[in-house]
mmCIF file with all atom_site columns, C-alpha atoms in Angstrom:
data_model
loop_
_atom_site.group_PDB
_atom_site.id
_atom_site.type_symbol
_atom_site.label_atom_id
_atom_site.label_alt_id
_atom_site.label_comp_id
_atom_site.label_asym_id
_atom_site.label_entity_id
_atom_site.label_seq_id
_atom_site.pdbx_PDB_ins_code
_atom_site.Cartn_x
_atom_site.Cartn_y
_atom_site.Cartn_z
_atom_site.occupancy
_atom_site.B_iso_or_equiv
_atom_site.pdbx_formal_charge
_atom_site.auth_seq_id
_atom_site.auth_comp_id
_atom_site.auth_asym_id
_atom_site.auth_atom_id
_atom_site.pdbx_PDB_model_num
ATOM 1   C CA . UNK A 1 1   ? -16.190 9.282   10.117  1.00 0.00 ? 767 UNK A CA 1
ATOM 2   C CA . UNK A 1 2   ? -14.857 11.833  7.977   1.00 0.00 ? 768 UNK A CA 1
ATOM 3   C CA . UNK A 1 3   ? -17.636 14.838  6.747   1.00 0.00 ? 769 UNK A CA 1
ATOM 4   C CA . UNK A 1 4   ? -18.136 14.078  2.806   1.00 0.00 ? 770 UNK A CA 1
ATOM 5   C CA . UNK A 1 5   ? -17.140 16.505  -0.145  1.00 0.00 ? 771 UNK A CA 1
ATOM 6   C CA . UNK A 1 6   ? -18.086 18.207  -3.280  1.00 0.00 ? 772 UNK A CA 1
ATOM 7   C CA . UNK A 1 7   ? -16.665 16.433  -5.986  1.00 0.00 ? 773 UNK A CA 1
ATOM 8   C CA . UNK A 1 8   ? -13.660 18.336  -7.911  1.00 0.00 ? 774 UNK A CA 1
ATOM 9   C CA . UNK A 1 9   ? -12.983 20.013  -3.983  1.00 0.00 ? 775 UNK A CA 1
ATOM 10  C CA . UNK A 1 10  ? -9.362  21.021  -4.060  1.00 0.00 ? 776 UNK A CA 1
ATOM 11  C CA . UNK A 1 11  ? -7.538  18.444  -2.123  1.00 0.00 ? 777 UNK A CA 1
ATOM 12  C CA . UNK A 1 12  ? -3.365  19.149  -0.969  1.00 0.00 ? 778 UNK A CA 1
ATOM 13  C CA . UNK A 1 13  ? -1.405  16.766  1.005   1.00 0.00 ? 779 UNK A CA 1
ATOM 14  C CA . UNK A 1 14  ? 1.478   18.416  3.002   1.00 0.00 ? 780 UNK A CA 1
ATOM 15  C CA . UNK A 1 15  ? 4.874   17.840  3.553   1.00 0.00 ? 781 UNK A CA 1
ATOM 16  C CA . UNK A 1 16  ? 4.181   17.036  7.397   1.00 0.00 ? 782 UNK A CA 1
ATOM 17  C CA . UNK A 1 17  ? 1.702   13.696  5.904   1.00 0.00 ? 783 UNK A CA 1
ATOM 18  C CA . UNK A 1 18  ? -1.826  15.493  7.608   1.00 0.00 ? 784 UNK A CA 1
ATOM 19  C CA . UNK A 1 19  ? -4.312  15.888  4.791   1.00 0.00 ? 785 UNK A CA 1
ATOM 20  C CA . UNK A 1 20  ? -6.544  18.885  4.525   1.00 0.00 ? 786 UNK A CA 1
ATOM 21  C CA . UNK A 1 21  ? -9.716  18.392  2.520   1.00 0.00 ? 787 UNK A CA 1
ATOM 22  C CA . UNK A 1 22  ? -10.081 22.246  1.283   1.00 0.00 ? 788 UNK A CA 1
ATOM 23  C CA . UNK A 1 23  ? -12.930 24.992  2.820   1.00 0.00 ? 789 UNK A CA 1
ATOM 24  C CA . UNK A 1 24  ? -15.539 22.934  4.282   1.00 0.00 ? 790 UNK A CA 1
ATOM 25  C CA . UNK A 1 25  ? -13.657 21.290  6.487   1.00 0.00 ? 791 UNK A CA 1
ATOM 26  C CA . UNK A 1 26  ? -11.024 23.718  7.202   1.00 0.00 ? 792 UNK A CA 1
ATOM 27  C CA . UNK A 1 27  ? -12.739 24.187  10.865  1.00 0.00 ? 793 UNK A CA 1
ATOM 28  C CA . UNK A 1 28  ? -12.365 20.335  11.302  1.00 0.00 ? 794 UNK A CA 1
ATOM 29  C CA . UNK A 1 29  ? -8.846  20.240  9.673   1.00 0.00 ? 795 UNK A CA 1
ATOM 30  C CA . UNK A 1 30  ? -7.083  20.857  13.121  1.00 0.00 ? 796 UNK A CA 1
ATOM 31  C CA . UNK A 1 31  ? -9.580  18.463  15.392  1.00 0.00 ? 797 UNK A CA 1
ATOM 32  C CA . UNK A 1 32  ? -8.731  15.908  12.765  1.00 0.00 ? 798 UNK A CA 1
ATOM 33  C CA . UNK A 1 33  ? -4.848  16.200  12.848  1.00 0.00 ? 799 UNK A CA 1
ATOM 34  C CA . UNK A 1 34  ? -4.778  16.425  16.690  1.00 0.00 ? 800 UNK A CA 1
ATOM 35  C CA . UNK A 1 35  ? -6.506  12.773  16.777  1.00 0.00 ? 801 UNK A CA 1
ATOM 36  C CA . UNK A 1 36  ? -4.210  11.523  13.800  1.00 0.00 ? 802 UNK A CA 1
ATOM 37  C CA . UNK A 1 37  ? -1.388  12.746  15.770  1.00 0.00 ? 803 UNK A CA 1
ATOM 38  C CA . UNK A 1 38  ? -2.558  10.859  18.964  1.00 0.00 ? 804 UNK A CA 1
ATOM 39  C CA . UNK A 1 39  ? -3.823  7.468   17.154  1.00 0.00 ? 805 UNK A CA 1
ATOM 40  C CA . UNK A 1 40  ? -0.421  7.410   15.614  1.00 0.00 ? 806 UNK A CA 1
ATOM 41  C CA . UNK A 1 41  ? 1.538   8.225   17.760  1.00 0.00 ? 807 UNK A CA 1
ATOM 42  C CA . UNK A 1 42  ? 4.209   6.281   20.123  1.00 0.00 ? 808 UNK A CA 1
ATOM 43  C CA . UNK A 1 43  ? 6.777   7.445   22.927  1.00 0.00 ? 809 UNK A CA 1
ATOM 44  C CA . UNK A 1 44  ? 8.933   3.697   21.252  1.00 0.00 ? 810 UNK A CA 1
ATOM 45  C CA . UNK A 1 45  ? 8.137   3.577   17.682  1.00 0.00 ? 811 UNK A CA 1
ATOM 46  C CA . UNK A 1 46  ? 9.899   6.041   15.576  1.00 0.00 ? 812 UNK A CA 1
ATOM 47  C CA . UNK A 1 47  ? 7.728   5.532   12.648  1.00 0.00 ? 813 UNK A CA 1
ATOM 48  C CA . UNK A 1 48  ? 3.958   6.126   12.021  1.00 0.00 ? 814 UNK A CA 1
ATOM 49  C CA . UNK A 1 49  ? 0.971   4.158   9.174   1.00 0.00 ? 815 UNK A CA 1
ATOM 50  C CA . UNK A 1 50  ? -0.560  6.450   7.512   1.00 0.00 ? 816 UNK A CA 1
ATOM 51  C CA . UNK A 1 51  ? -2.870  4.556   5.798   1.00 0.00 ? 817 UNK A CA 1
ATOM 52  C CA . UNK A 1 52  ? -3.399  1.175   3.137   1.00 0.00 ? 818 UNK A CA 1
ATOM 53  C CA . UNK A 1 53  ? -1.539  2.244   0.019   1.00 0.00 ? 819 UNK A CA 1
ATOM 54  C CA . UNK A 1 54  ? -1.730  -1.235  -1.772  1.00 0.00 ? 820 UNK A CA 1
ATOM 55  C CA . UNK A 1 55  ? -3.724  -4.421  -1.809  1.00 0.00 ? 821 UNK A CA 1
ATOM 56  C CA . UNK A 1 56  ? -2.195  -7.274  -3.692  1.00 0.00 ? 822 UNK A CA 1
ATOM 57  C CA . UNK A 1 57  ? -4.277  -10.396 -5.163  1.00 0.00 ? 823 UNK A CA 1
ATOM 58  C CA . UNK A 1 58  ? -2.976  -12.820 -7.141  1.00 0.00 ? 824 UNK A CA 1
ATOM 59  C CA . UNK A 1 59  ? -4.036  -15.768 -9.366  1.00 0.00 ? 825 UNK A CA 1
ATOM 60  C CA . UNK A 1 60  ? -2.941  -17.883 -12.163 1.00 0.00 ? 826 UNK A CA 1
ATOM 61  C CA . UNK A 1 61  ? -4.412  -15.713 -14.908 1.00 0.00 ? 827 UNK A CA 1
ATOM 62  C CA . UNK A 1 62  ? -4.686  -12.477 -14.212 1.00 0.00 ? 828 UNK A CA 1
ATOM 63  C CA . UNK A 1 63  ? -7.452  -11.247 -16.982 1.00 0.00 ? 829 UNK A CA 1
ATOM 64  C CA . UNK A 1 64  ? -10.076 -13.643 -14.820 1.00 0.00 ? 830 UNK A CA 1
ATOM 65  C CA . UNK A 1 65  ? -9.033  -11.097 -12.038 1.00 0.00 ? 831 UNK A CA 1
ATOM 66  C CA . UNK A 1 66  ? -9.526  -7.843  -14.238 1.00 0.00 ? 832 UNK A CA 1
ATOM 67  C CA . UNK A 1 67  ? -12.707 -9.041  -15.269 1.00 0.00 ? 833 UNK A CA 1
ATOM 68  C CA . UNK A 1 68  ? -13.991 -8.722  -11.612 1.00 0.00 ? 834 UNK A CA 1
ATOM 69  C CA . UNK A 1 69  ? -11.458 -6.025  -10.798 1.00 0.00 ? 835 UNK A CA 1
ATOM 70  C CA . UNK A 1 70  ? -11.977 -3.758  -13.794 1.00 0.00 ? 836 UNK A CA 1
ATOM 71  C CA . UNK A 1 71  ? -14.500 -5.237  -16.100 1.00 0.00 ? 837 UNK A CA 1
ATOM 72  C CA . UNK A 1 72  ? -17.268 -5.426  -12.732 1.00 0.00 ? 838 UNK A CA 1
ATOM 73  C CA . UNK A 1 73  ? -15.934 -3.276  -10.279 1.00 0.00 ? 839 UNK A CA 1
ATOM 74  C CA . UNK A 1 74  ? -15.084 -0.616  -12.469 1.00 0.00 ? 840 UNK A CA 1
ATOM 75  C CA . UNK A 1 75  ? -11.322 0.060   -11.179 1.00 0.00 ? 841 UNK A CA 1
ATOM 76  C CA . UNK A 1 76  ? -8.878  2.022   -13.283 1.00 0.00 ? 842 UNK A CA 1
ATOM 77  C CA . UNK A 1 77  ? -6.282  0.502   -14.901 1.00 0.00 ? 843 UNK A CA 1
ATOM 78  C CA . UNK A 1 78  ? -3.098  2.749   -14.650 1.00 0.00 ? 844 UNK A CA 1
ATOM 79  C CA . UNK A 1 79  ? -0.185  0.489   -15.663 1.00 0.00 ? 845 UNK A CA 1
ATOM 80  C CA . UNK A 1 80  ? 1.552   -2.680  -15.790 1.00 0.00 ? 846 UNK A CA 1
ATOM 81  C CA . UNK A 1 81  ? 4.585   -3.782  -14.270 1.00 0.00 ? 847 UNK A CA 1
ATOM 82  C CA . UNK A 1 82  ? 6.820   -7.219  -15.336 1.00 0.00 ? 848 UNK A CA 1
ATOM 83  C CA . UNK A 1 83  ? 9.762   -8.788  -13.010 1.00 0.00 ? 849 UNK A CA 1
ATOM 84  C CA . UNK A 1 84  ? 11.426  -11.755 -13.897 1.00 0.00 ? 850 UNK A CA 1
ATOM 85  C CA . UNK A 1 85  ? 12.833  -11.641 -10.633 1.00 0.00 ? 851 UNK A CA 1
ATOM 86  C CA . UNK A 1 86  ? 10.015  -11.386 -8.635  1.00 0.00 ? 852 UNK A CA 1
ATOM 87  C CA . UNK A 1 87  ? 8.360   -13.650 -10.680 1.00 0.00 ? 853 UNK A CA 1
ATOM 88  C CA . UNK A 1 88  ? 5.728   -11.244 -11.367 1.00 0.00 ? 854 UNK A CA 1
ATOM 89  C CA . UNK A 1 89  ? 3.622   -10.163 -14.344 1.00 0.00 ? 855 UNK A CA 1
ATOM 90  C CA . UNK A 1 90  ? 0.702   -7.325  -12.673 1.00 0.00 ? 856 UNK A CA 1
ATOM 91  C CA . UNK A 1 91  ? -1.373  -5.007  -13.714 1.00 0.00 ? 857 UNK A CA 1
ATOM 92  C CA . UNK A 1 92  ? -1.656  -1.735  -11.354 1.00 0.00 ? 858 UNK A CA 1
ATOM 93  C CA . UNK A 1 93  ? -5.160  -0.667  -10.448 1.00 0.00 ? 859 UNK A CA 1
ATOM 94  C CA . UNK A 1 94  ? -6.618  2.402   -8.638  1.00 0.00 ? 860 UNK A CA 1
ATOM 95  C CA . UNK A 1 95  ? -9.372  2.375   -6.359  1.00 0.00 ? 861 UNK A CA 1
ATOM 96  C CA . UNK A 1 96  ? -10.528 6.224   -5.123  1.00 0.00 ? 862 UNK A CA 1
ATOM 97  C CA . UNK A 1 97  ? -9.279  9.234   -6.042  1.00 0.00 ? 863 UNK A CA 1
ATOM 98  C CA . UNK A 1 98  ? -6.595  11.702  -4.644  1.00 0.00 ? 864 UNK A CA 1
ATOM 99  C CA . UNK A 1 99  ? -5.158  10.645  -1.044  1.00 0.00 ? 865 UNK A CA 1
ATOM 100 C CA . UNK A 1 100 ? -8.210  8.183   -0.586  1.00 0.00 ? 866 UNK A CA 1
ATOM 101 C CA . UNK A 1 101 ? -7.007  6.158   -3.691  1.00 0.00 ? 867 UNK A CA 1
ATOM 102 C CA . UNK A 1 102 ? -6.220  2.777   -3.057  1.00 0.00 ? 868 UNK A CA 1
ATOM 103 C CA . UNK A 1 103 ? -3.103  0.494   -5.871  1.00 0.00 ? 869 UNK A CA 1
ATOM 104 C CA . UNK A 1 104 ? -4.794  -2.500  -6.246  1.00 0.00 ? 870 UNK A CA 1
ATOM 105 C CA . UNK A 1 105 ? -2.092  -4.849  -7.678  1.00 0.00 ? 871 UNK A CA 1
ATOM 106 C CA . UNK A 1 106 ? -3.368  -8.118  -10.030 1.00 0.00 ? 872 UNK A CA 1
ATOM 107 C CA . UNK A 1 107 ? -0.436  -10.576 -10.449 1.00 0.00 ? 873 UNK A CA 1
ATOM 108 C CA . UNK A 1 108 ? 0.062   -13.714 -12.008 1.00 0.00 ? 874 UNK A CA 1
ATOM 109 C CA . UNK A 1 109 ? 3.071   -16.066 -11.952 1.00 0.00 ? 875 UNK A CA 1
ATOM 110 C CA . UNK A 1 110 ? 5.525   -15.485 -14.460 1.00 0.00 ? 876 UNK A CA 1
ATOM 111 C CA . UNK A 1 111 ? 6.477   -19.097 -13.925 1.00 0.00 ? 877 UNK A CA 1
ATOM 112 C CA . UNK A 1 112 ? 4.031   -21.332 -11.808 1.00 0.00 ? 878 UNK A CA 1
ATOM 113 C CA . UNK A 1 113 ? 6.646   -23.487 -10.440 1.00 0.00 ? 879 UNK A CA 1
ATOM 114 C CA . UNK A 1 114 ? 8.858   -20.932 -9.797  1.00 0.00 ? 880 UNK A CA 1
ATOM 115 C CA . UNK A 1 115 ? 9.434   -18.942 -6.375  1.00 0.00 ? 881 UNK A CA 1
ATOM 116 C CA . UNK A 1 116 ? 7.936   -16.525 -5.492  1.00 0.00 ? 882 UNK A CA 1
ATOM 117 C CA . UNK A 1 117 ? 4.303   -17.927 -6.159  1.00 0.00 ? 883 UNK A CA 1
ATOM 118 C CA . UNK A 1 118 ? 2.473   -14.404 -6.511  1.00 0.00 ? 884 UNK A CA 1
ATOM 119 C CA . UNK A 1 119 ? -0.822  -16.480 -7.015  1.00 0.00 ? 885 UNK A CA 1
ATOM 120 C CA . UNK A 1 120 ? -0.061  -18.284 -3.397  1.00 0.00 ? 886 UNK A CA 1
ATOM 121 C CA . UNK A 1 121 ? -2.151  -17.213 -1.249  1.00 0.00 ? 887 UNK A CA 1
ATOM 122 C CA . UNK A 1 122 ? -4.524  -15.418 -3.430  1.00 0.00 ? 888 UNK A CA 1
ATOM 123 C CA . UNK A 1 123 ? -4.465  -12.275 -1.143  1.00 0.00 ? 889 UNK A CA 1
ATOM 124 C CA . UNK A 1 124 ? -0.654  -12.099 -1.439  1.00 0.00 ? 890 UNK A CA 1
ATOM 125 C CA . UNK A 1 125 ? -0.102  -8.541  0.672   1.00 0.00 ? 891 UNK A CA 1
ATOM 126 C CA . UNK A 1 126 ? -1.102  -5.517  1.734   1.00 0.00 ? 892 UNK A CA 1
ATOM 127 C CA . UNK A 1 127 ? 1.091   -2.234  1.771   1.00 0.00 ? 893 UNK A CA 1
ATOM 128 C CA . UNK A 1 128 ? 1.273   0.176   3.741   1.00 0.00 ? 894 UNK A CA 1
ATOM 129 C CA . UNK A 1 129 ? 2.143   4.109   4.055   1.00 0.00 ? 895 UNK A CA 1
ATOM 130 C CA . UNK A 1 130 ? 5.260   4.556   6.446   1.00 0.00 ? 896 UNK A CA 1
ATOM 131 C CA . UNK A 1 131 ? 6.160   8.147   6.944   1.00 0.00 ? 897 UNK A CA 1
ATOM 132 C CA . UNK A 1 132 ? 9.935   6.710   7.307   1.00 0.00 ? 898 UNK A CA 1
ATOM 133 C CA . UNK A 1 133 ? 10.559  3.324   6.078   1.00 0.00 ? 899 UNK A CA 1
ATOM 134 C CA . UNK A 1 134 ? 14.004  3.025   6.750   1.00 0.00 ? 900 UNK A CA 1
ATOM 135 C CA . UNK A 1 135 ? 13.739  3.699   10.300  1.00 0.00 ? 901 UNK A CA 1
ATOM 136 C CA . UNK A 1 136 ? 10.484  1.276   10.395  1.00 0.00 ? 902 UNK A CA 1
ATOM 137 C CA . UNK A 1 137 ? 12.831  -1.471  8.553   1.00 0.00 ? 903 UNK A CA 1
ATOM 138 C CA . UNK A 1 138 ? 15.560  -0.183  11.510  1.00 0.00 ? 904 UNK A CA 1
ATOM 139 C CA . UNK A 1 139 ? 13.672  -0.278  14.492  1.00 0.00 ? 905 UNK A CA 1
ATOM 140 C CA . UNK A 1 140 ? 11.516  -3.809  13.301  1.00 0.00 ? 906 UNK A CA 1
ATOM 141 C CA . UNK A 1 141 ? 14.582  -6.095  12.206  1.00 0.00 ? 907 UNK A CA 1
ATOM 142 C CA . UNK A 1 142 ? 15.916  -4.782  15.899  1.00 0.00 ? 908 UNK A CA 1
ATOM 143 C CA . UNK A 1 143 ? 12.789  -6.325  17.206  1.00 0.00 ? 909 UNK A CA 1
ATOM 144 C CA . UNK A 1 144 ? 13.805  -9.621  15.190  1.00 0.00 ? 910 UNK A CA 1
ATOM 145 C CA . UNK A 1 145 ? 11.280  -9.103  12.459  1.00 0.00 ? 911 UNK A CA 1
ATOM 146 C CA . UNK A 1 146 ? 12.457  -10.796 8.869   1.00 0.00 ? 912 UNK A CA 1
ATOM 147 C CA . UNK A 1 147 ? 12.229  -9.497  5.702   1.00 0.00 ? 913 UNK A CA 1
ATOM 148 C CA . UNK A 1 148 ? 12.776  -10.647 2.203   1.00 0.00 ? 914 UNK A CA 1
ATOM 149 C CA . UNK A 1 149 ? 15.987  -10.499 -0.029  1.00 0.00 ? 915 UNK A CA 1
ATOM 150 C CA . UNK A 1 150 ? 16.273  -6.935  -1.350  1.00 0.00 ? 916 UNK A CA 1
ATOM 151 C CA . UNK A 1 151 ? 15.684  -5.110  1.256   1.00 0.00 ? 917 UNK A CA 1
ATOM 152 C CA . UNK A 1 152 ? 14.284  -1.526  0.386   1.00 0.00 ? 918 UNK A CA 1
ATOM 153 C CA . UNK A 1 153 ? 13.674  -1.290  -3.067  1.00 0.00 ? 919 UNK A CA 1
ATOM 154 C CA . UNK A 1 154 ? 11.544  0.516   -5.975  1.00 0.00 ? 920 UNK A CA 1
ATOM 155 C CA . UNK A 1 155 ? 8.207   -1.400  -6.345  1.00 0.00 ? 921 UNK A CA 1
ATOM 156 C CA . UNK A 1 156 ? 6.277   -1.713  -9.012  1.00 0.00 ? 922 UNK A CA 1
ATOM 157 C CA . UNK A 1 157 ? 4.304   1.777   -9.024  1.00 0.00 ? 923 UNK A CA 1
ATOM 158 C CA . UNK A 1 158 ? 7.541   3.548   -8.005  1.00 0.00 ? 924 UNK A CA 1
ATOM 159 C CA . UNK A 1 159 ? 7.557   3.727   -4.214  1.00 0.00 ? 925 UNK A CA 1
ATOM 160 C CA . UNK A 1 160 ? 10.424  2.315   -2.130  1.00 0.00 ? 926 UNK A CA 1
ATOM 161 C CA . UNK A 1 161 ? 9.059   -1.128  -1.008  1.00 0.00 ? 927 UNK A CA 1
ATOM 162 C CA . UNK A 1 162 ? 10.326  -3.686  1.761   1.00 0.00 ? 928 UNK A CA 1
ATOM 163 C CA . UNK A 1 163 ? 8.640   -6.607  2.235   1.00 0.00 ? 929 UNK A CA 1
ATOM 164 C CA . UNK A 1 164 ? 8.326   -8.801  5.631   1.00 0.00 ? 930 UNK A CA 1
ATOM 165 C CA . UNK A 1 165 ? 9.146   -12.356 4.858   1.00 0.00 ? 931 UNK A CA 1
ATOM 166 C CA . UNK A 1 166 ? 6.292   -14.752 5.165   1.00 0.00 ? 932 UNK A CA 1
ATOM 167 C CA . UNK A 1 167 ? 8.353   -17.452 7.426   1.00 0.00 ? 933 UNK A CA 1
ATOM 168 C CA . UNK A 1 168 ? 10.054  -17.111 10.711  1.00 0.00 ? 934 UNK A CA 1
ATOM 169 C CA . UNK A 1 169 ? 8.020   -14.350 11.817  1.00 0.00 ? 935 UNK A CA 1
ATOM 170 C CA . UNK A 1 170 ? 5.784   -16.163 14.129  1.00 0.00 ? 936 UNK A CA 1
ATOM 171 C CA . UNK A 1 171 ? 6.880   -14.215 17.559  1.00 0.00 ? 937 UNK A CA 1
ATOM 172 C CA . UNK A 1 172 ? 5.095   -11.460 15.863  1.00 0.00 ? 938 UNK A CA 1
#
């Protein structure tokens, strides 16, 4: 468990991807990095997660999800994002604040019947931090991991994205 924080603390994130949470915990700040360093870290995988950057729920409507998203959890809406292409009208959300902050992604269907159904299954994905996504994309389609047409692209809060395909990744 991390030690809590004042409110308004300054918070930096390096260029090396350890985050230091300002004075109070400027003691901890090494103890912490050492054990990110050894959770994350793997003589065969030349890429690390950092952490849950998005979580991605989708419907047929998406104001009945921003009325429990927004409206009664109280997220922040911070924009919206339309692909006719990836059959996808969503609204971007923000959980938390600074490098805690969580997207939270509501989609709905441009099309219903069309591929890809955004709304199917409700909890359509999760994303996550890589500290080098091409070599992760490398080193897992080497492995035989499948991903989706596109490959590594700008997503929808302007991040490079690359999704796994849903099908014919069973082995994994």
């Amino acid at each position: 468990m991390l030690p809590s924080f004042k409110k308004d603390t300054s918070i930096r994130i390096p260029d090396d991807h350890h985050f230091l949470f300002g004075r109070q915990l400027a003691s901890s700040t090494r103890m912490l990095s050492a054990i990110a360093r050894r959770s994350f870290s793997s003589a065969t995988r030349p890429f690390r997660v950092l952490g849950i950057q998005q979580v991605a729920v989708g419907g047929l409507n998406k104001d009945a999800l921003k009325n429990l998203w927004v409206d009664t959890l109280g997220l922040t809406y911070k924009s919206s994002f339309r692909s006719e292409r990836e059959n996808v009208d969503e609204d971007i959300l923000e959980a938390g604040r600074g490098p805690f902050a969580v997207e939270v992604d509501i989609m709905q269907p441009i099309d219903a019947d069309k591929a890809p159904k955004v709304h199917v299954p409700q909890l359509n994905h999760l994303g996550l931090w890589i500290d080098d996504l091409p070599k992760c994309v490398d080193s897992l389609t080497k492995q035989g991991m499948r991903f989706t047409p596109g490959g590594i692209r700008k997503g929808a809060a302007g991040y490079d994205v690359v999704f796994i395909h849903p099908k014919g990744n069973d082995a994994f």
